[in-house]
Amino acid sequence: MLANWNVNEEQIRKQQEELKAKMNFTYVGHGPKATGFMAKEFKRKPGLYARCTTCGYYMPLDGKGEETCICGNLKRTEREFRHELPATEVEIFKAQKR
């Protein structure tokens, strides 16, 4: 949580609620394999979200810029998607606008 000491958690939670209200999330699977057949790393495909199993944060894998979940387990930069959780614990969801 230290890395996120300056982040307004309430604001992030509100944004997450708005996201969940706008989108239908369908569970695809756990880990990199859920993003592509035999994938060893998470593929950043449009419409795919990683969900942190610790804080429940949904993060678009193909998003622009940097993003970190509330607890800091998931982090996306311009070039990569990183996770503190074991890769197989990261849940992958497909999102579609309601």
PDB file of N, CA, C and O in Angstrom, residues 29-62:
ATOM      1  N   GLY A  29     -10.783 -16.497 -17.520  1.00  0.00           N
ATOM      2  CA  GLY A  29      -9.905 -17.490 -16.910  1.00  0.00           C
ATOM      3  C   GLY A  29      -8.864 -16.830 -16.037  1.00  0.00           C
ATOM      4  O   GLY A  29      -8.896 -15.625 -15.812  1.00  0.00           O
ATOM      5  N   HIS A  30      -7.934 -17.640 -15.544  1.00  0.00           N
ATOM      6  CA  HIS A  30      -6.845 -17.156 -14.703  1.00  0.00           C
ATOM      7  C   HIS A  30      -5.545 -17.178 -15.492  1.00  0.00           C
ATOM      8  O   HIS A  30      -5.299 -18.103 -16.253  1.00  0.00           O
ATOM      9  N   GLY A  31      -4.707 -16.179 -15.263  1.00  0.00           N
ATOM     10  CA  GLY A  31      -3.347 -16.192 -15.794  1.00  0.00           C
ATOM     11  C   GLY A  31      -3.226 -15.859 -17.269  1.00  0.00           C
ATOM     12  O   GLY A  31      -4.217 -15.627 -17.956  1.00  0.00           O
ATOM     13  N   PRO A  32      -1.977 -15.820 -17.767  1.00  0.00           N
ATOM     14  CA  PRO A  32      -1.691 -15.436 -19.148  1.00  0.00           C
ATOM     15  C   PRO A  32      -2.439 -16.264 -20.196  1.00  0.00           C
ATOM     16  O   PRO A  32      -2.816 -15.743 -21.240  1.00  0.00           O
ATOM     17  N   LYS A  33      -2.660 -17.558 -19.924  1.00  0.00           N
ATOM     18  CA  LYS A  33      -3.346 -18.427 -20.899  1.00  0.00           C
ATOM     19  C   LYS A  33      -4.727 -17.891 -21.256  1.00  0.00           C
ATOM     20  O   LYS A  33      -5.231 -18.133 -22.340  1.00  0.00           O
ATOM     21  N   ALA A  34      -5.335 -17.158 -20.328  1.00  0.00           N
ATOM     22  CA  ALA A  34      -6.672 -16.615 -20.559  1.00  0.00           C
ATOM     23  C   ALA A  34      -6.660 -15.475 -21.579  1.00  0.00           C
ATOM     24  O   ALA A  34      -7.698 -15.087 -22.087  1.00  0.00           O
ATOM     25  N   THR A  35      -5.468 -14.955 -21.900  1.00  0.00           N
ATOM     26  CA  THR A  35      -5.382 -13.835 -22.843  1.00  0.00           C
ATOM     27  C   THR A  35      -4.968 -14.278 -24.245  1.00  0.00           C
ATOM     28  O   THR A  35      -4.950 -13.474 -25.164  1.00  0.00           O
ATOM     29  N   GLY A  36      -4.622 -15.532 -24.393  1.00  0.00           N
ATOM     30  CA  GLY A  36      -4.221 -16.036 -25.703  1.00  0.00           C
ATOM     31  C   GLY A  36      -3.773 -17.476 -25.594  1.00  0.00           C
ATOM     32  O   GLY A  36      -3.185 -17.864 -24.584  1.00  0.00           O
ATOM     33  N   PHE A  37      -4.053 -18.245 -26.590  1.00  0.00           N
ATOM     34  CA  PHE A  37      -3.722 -19.663 -26.585  1.00  0.00           C
ATOM     35  C   PHE A  37      -2.232 -19.863 -26.307  1.00  0.00           C
ATOM     36  O   PHE A  37      -1.396 -19.303 -27.015  1.00  0.00           O
ATOM     37  N   MET A  38      -1.923 -20.609 -25.276  1.00  0.00           N
ATOM     38  CA  MET A  38      -0.538 -20.938 -24.901  1.00  0.00           C
ATOM     39  C   MET A  38       0.319 -19.712 -24.552  1.00  0.00           C
ATOM     40  O   MET A  38       1.544 -19.787 -24.585  1.00  0.00           O
ATOM     41  N   ALA A  39      -0.317 -18.579 -24.232  1.00  0.00           N
ATOM     42  CA  ALA A  39       0.448 -17.366 -23.916  1.00  0.00           C
ATOM     43  C   ALA A  39       1.240 -17.564 -22.628  1.00  0.00           C
ATOM     44  O   ALA A  39       0.736 -18.101 -21.656  1.00  0.00           O
ATOM     45  N   LYS A  40       2.496 -17.128 -22.650  1.00  0.00           N
ATOM     46  CA  LYS A  40       3.350 -17.201 -21.462  1.00  0.00           C
ATOM     47  C   LYS A  40       3.286 -15.879 -20.688  1.00  0.00           C
ATOM     48  O   LYS A  40       3.550 -15.822 -19.504  1.00  0.00           O
ATOM     49  N   GLU A  41       2.972 -14.799 -21.399  1.00  0.00           N
ATOM     50  CA  GLU A  41       2.823 -13.491 -20.773  1.00  0.00           C
ATOM     51  C   GLU A  41       1.449 -12.960 -21.114  1.00  0.00           C
ATOM     52  O   GLU A  41       0.830 -13.389 -22.086  1.00  0.00           O
ATOM     53  N   PHE A  42       0.973 -12.000 -20.323  1.00  0.00           N
ATOM     54  CA  PHE A  42      -0.347 -11.429 -20.570  1.00  0.00           C
ATOM     55  C   PHE A  42      -0.344 -10.652 -21.882  1.00  0.00           C
ATOM     56  O   PHE A  42       0.492  -9.782 -22.081  1.00  0.00           O
ATOM     57  N   LYS A  43      -1.253 -11.020 -22.777  1.00  0.00           N
ATOM     58  CA  LYS A  43      -1.392 -10.308 -24.048  1.00  0.00           C
ATOM     59  C   LYS A  43      -2.329  -9.126 -23.811  1.00  0.00           C
ATOM     60  O   LYS A  43      -3.377  -9.267 -23.199  1.00  0.00           O
ATOM     61  N   ARG A  44      -1.939  -7.974 -24.326  1.00  0.00           N
ATOM     62  CA  ARG A  44      -2.700  -6.766 -24.059  1.00  0.00           C
ATOM     63  C   ARG A  44      -3.732  -6.528 -25.154  1.00  0.00           C
ATOM     64  O   ARG A  44      -3.603  -5.631 -25.979  1.00  0.00           O
ATOM     65  N   LYS A  45      -4.739  -7.359 -25.149  1.00  0.00           N
ATOM     66  CA  LYS A  45      -5.784  -7.284 -26.169  1.00  0.00           C
ATOM     67  C   LYS A  45      -6.886  -6.316 -25.745  1.00  0.00           C
ATOM     68  O   LYS A  45      -7.250  -6.254 -24.570  1.00  0.00           O
ATOM     69  N   PRO A  46      -7.456  -5.584 -26.707  1.00  0.00           N
ATOM     70  CA  PRO A  46      -8.575  -4.689 -26.403  1.00  0.00           C
ATOM     71  C   PRO A  46      -9.739  -5.469 -25.799  1.00  0.00           C
ATOM     72  O   PRO A  46     -10.022  -6.586 -26.222  1.00  0.00           O
ATOM     73  N   GLY A  47     -10.375  -4.877 -24.813  1.00  0.00           N
ATOM     74  CA  GLY A  47     -11.546  -5.501 -24.207  1.00  0.00           C
ATOM     75  C   GLY A  47     -11.234  -6.471 -23.086  1.00  0.00           C
ATOM     76  O   GLY A  47     -12.141  -6.964 -22.421  1.00  0.00           O
ATOM     77  N   LEU A  48      -9.949  -6.759 -22.867  1.00  0.00           N
ATOM     78  CA  LEU A  48      -9.576  -7.654 -21.769  1.00  0.00           C
ATOM     79  C   LEU A  48      -9.149  -6.847 -20.546  1.00  0.00           C
ATOM     80  O   LEU A  48      -8.429  -5.860 -20.662  1.00  0.00           O
ATOM     81  N   TYR A  49      -9.627  -7.293 -19.400  1.00  0.00           N
ATOM     82  CA  TYR A  49      -9.293  -6.656 -18.127  1.00  0.00           C
ATOM     83  C   TYR A  49      -8.685  -7.692 -17.199  1.00  0.00           C
ATOM     84  O   TYR A  49      -9.136  -8.832 -17.169  1.00  0.00           O
ATOM     85  N   ALA A  50      -7.677  -7.260 -16.452  1.00  0.00           N
ATOM     86  CA  ALA A  50      -7.140  -8.092 -15.380  1.00  0.00           C
ATOM     87  C   ALA A  50      -7.839  -7.644 -14.105  1.00  0.00           C
ATOM     88  O   ALA A  50      -8.081  -6.457 -13.902  1.00  0.00           O
ATOM     89  N   ARG A  51      -8.189  -8.600 -13.248  1.00  0.00           N
ATOM     90  CA  ARG A  51      -8.813  -8.247 -11.968  1.00  0.00           C
ATOM     91  C   ARG A  51      -7.899  -8.704 -10.844  1.00  0.00           C
ATOM     92  O   ARG A  51      -7.478  -9.859 -10.803  1.00  0.00           O
ATOM     93  N   CYS A  52      -7.578  -7.769  -9.963  1.00  0.00           N
ATOM     94  CA  CYS A  52      -6.754  -8.092  -8.801  1.00  0.00           C
ATOM     95  C   CYS A  52      -7.604  -8.878  -7.811  1.00  0.00           C
ATOM     96  O   CYS A  52      -8.676  -8.427  -7.410  1.00  0.00           O
ATOM     97  N   THR A  53      -7.140 -10.049  -7.429  1.00  0.00           N
ATOM     98  CA  THR A  53      -7.902 -10.883  -6.502  1.00  0.00           C
ATOM     99  C   THR A  53      -7.773 -10.381  -5.061  1.00  0.00           C
ATOM    100  O   THR A  53      -8.496 -10.827  -4.187  1.00  0.00           O
ATOM    101  N   THR A  54      -6.884  -9.432  -4.816  1.00  0.00           N
ATOM    102  CA  THR A  54      -6.731  -8.873  -3.480  1.00  0.00           C
ATOM    103  C   THR A  54      -7.695  -7.704  -3.247  1.00  0.00           C
ATOM    104  O   THR A  54      -8.434  -7.693  -2.283  1.00  0.00           O
ATOM    105  N   CYS A  55      -7.701  -6.726  -4.169  1.00  0.00           N
ATOM    106  CA  CYS A  55      -8.545  -5.535  -3.960  1.00  0.00           C
ATOM    107  C   CYS A  55      -9.743  -5.473  -4.904  1.00  0.00           C
ATOM    108  O   CYS A  55     -10.584  -4.585  -4.777  1.00  0.00           O
ATOM    109  N   GLY A  56      -9.831  -6.385  -5.881  1.00  0.00           N
ATOM    110  CA  GLY A  56     -10.982  -6.428  -6.778  1.00  0.00           C
ATOM    111  C   GLY A  56     -10.959  -5.412  -7.903  1.00  0.00           C
ATOM    112  O   GLY A  56     -11.955  -5.209  -8.595  1.00  0.00           O
ATOM    113  N   TYR A  57      -9.820  -4.789  -8.116  1.00  0.00           N
ATOM    114  CA  TYR A  57      -9.675  -3.732  -9.123  1.00  0.00           C
ATOM    115  C   TYR A  57      -9.646  -4.306 -10.536  1.00  0.00           C
ATOM    116  O   TYR A  57      -8.933  -5.262 -10.800  1.00  0.00           O
ATOM    117  N   TYR A  58     -10.435  -3.714 -11.439  1.00  0.00           N
ATOM    118  CA  TYR A  58     -10.420  -4.106 -12.855  1.00  0.00           C
ATOM    119  C   TYR A  58      -9.509  -3.159 -13.618  1.00  0.00           C
ATOM    120  O   TYR A  58      -9.705  -1.945 -13.587  1.00  0.00           O
ATOM    121  N   MET A  59      -8.528  -3.707 -14.324  1.00  0.00           N
ATOM    122  CA  MET A  59      -7.576  -2.900 -15.085  1.00  0.00           C
ATOM    123  C   MET A  59      -7.566  -3.320 -16.550  1.00  0.00           C
ATOM    124  O   MET A  59      -7.350  -4.487 -16.854  1.00  0.00           O
ATOM    125  N   PRO A  60      -7.815  -2.362 -17.470  1.00  0.00           N
ATOM    126  CA  PRO A  60      -7.763  -2.720 -18.893  1.00  0.00           C
ATOM    127  C   PRO A  60      -6.327  -3.067 -19.301  1.00  0.00           C
ATOM    128  O   PRO A  60      -5.415  -2.285 -19.051  1.00  0.00           O
ATOM    129  N   LEU A  61      -6.155  -4.245 -19.901  1.00  0.00           N
ATOM    130  CA  LEU A  61      -4.803  -4.669 -20.287  1.00  0.00           C
ATOM    131  C   LEU A  61      -4.239  -3.809 -21.415  1.00  0.00           C
ATOM    132  O   LEU A  61      -3.036  -3.644 -21.523  1.00  0.00           O
ATOM    133  N   ASP A  62      -5.121  -3.251 -22.257  1.00  0.00           N
ATOM    134  CA  ASP A  62      -4.641  -2.469 -23.396  1.00  0.00           C
ATOM    135  C   ASP A  62      -4.705  -0.968 -23.131  1.00  0.00           C
ATOM    136  O   ASP A  62      -4.572  -0.168 -24.042  1.00  0.00           O
TER     137      ASP A  62
END
